[in-house]
PDB file of C-alpha atoms and ligand atoms in Angstrom:
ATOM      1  CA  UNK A 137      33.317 -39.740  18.209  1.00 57.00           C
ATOM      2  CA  UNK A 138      34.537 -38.427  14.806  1.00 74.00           C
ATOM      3  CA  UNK A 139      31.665 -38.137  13.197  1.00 94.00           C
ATOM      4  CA  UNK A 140      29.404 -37.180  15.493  1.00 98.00           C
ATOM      5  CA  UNK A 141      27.533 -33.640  15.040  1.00 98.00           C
ATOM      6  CA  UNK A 142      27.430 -32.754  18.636  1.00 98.00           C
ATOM      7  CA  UNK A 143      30.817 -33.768  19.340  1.00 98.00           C
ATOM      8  CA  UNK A 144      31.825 -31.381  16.528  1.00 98.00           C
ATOM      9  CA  UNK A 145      30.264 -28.504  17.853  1.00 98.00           C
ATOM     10  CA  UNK A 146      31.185 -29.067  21.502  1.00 98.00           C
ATOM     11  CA  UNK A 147      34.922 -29.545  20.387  1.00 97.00           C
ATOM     12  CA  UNK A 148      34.308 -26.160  17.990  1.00 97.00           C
ATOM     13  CA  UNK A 149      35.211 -27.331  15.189  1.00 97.00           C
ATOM     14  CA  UNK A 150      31.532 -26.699  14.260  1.00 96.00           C
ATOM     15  CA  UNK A 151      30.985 -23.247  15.562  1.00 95.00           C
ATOM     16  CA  UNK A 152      27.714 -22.491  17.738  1.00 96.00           C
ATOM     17  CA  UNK A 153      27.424 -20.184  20.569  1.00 98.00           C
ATOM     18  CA  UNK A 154      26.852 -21.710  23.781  1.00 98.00           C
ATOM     19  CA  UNK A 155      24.612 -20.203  25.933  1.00 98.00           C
ATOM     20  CA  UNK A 156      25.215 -22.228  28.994  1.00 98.00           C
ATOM     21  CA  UNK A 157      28.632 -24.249  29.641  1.00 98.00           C
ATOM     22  CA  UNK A 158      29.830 -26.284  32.451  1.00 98.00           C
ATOM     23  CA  UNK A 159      32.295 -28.689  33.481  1.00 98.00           C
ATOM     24  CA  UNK A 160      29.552 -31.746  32.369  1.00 98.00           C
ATOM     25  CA  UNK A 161      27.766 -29.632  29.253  1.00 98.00           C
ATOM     26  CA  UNK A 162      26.800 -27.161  27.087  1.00 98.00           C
ATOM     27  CA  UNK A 163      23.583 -25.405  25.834  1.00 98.00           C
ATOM     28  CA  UNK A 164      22.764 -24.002  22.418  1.00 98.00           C
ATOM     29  CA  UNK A 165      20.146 -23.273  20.395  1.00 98.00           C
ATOM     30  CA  UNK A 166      18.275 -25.456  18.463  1.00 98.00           C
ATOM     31  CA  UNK A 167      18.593 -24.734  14.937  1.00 98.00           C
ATOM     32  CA  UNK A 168      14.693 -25.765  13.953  1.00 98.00           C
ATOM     33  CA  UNK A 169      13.505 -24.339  17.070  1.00 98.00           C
ATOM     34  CA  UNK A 170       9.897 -25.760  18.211  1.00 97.00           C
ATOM     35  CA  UNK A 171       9.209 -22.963  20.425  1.00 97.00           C
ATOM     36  CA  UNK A 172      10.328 -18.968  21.643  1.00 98.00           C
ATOM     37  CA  UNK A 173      12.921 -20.939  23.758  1.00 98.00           C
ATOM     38  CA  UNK A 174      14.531 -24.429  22.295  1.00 98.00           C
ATOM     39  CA  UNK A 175      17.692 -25.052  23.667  1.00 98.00           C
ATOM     40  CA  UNK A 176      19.598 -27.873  23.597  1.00 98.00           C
ATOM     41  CA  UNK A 177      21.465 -29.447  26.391  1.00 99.00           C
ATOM     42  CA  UNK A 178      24.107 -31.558  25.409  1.00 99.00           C
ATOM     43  CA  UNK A 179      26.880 -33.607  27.935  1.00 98.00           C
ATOM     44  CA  UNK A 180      30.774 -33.293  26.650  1.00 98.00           C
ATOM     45  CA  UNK A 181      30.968 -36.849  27.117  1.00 98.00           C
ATOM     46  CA  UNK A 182      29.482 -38.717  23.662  1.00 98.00           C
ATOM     47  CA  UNK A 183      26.900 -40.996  25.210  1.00 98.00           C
ATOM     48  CA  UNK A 184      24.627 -41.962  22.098  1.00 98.00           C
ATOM     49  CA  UNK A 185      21.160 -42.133  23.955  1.00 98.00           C
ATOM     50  CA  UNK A 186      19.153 -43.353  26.903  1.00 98.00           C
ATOM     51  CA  UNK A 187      19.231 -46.586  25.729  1.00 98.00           C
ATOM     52  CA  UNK A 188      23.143 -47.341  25.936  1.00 98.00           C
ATOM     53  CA  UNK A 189      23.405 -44.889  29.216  1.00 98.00           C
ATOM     54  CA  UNK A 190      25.452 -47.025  31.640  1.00 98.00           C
ATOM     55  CA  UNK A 191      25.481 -46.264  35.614  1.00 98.00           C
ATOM     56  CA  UNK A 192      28.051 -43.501  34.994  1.00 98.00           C
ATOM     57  CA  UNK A 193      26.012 -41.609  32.637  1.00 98.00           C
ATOM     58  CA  UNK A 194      23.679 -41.729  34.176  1.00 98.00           C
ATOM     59  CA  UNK A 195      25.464 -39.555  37.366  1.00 98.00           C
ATOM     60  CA  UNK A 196      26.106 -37.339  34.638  1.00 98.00           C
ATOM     61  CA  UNK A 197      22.884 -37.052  33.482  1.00 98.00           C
ATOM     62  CA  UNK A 198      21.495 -36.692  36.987  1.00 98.00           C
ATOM     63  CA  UNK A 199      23.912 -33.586  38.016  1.00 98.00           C
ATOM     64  CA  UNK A 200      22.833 -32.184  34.331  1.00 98.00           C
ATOM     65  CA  UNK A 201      19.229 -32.393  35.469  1.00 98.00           C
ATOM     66  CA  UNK A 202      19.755 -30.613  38.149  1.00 98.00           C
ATOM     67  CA  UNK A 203      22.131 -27.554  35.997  1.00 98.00           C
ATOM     68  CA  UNK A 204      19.019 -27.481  33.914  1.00 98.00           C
ATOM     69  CA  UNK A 205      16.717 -26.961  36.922  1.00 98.00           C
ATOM     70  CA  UNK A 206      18.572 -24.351  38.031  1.00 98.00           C
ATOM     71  CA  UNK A 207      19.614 -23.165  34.546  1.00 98.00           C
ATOM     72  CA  UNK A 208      15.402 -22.589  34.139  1.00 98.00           C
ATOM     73  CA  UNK A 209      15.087 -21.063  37.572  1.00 98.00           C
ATOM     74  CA  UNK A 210      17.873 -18.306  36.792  1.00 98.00           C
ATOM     75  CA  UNK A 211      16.606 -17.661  33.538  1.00 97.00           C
ATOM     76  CA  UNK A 212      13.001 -16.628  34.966  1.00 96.00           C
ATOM     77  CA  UNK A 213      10.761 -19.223  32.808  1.00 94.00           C
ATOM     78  CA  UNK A 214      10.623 -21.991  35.283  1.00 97.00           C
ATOM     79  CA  UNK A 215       7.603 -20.351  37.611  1.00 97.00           C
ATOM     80  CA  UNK A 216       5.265 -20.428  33.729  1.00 98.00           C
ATOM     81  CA  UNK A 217       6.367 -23.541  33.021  1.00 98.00           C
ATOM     82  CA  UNK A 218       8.666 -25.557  30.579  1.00 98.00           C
ATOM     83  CA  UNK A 219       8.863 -28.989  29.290  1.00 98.00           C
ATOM     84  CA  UNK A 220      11.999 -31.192  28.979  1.00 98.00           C
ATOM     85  CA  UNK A 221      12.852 -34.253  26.377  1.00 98.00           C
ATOM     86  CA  UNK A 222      14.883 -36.880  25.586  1.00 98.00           C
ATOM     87  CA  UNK A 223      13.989 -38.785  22.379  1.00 98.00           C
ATOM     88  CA  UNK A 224      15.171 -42.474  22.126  1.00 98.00           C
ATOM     89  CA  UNK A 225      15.895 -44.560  19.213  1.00 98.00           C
ATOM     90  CA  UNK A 226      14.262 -44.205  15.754  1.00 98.00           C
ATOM     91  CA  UNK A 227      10.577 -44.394  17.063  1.00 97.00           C
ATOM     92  CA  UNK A 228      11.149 -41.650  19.883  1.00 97.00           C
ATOM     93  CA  UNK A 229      12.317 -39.348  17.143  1.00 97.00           C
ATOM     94  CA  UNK A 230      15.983 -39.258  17.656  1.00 98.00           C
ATOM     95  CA  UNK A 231      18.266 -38.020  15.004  1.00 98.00           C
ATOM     96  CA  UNK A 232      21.520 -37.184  16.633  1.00 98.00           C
ATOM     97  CA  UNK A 233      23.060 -40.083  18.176  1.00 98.00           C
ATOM     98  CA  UNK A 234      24.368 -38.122  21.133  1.00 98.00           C
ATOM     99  CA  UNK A 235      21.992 -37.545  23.728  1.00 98.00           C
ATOM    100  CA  UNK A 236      20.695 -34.417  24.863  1.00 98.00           C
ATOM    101  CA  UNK A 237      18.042 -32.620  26.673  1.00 98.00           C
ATOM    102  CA  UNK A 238      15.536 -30.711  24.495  1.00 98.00           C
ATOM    103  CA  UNK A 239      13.996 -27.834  26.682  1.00 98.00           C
ATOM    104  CA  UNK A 240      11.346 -26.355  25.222  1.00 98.00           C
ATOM    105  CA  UNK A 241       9.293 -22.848  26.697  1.00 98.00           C
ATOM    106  CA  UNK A 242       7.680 -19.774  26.089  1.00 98.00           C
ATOM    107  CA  UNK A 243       4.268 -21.058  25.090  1.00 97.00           C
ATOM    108  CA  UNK A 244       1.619 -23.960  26.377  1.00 97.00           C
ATOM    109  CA  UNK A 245       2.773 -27.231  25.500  1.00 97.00           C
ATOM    110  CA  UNK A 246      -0.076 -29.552  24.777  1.00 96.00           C
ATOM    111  CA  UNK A 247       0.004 -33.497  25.181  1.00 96.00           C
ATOM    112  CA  UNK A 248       0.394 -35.926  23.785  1.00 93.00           C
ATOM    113  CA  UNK A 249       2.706 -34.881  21.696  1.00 86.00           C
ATOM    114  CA  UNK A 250       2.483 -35.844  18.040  1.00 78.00           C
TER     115      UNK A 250
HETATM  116  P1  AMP B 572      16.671 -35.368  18.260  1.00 65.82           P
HETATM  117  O1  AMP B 572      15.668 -35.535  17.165  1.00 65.82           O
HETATM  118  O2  AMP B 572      16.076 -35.513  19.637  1.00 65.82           O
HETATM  119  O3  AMP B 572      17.884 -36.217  18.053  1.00 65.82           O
HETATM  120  O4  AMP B 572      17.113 -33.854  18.221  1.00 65.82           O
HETATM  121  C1  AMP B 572      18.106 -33.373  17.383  1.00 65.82           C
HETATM  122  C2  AMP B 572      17.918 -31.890  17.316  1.00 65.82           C
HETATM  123  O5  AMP B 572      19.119 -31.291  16.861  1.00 65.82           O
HETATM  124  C3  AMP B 572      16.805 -31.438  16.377  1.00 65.82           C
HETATM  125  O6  AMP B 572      15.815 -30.718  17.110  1.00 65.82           O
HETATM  126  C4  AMP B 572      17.534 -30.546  15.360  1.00 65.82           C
HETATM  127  O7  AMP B 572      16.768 -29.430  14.988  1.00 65.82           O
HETATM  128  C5  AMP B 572      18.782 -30.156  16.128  1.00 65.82           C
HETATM  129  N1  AMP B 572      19.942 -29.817  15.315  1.00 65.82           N
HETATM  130  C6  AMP B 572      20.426 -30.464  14.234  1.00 65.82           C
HETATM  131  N2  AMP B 572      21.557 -29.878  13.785  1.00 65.82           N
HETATM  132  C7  AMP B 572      21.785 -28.837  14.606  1.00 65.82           C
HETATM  133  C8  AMP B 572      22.792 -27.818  14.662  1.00 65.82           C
HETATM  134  N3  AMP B 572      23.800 -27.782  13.787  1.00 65.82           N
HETATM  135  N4  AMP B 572      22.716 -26.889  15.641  1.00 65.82           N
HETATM  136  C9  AMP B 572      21.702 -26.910  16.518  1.00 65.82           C
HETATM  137  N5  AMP B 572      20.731 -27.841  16.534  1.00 65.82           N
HETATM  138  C10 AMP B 572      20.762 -28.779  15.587  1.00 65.82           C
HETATM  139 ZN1   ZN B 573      29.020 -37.107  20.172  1.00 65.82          ZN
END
């Protein structure tokens, strides 16, 4: 997708520093960060959101689901706790048409969210 901000960044042509890559994804830092730890979890492939996922995304999004898991568990912030999202569509607060995982951590969430 040409104009699509993640797809920029994942191809490098805007530069970020990953902190997690794999053969399905990266991970980078969100740049208005919500909490100590906001990383964003992104998929190479441009899938715009939950919404349009089709049964191959969502195999992808399982086996990134799992990366994350793990991701959390190596990273030592998975025993206190940490909370994933996926915002859909304009009233789930989604502003980058290419989905992603938020994970948020380092603090106590609350709920409902705002
Ligand atoms: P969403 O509202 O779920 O679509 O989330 C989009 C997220 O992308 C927001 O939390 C933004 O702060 C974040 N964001 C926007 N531009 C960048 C960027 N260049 N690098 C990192 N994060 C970004
Ligand atoms: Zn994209």
């Amino acid at each position: 997708m040409n104009d699509c901000l993640f797809c920029k960044i994942i191809s490098g042509e805007i530069p970020s520093k990953f902190v997690y890559e794999d053969d399905l994804m990266v991970a980078f830092n969100d740049i208005n960060p919500q909490a100590p730890i906001h990383l964003l979890f992104v998929p190479k492939k441009h899938i715009e959101s939950l919404d349009t996922a089709d049964e191959n995304d969502f195999e992808i999004l399982k086996k990134m689901l799992k990366s994350i898991k793990k991701y959390a568990q190596n990273e030592g912030f998975s025993e206190d706790g940490y909370r994933i999202v996926i915002n859909v569509n304009k009233m789930g607060g989604q502003e980058v048409y290419h989905i992603h995982f938020h994970l948020v951590a380092g603090r106590q969430m609350q709920w409902p969210p705002g």
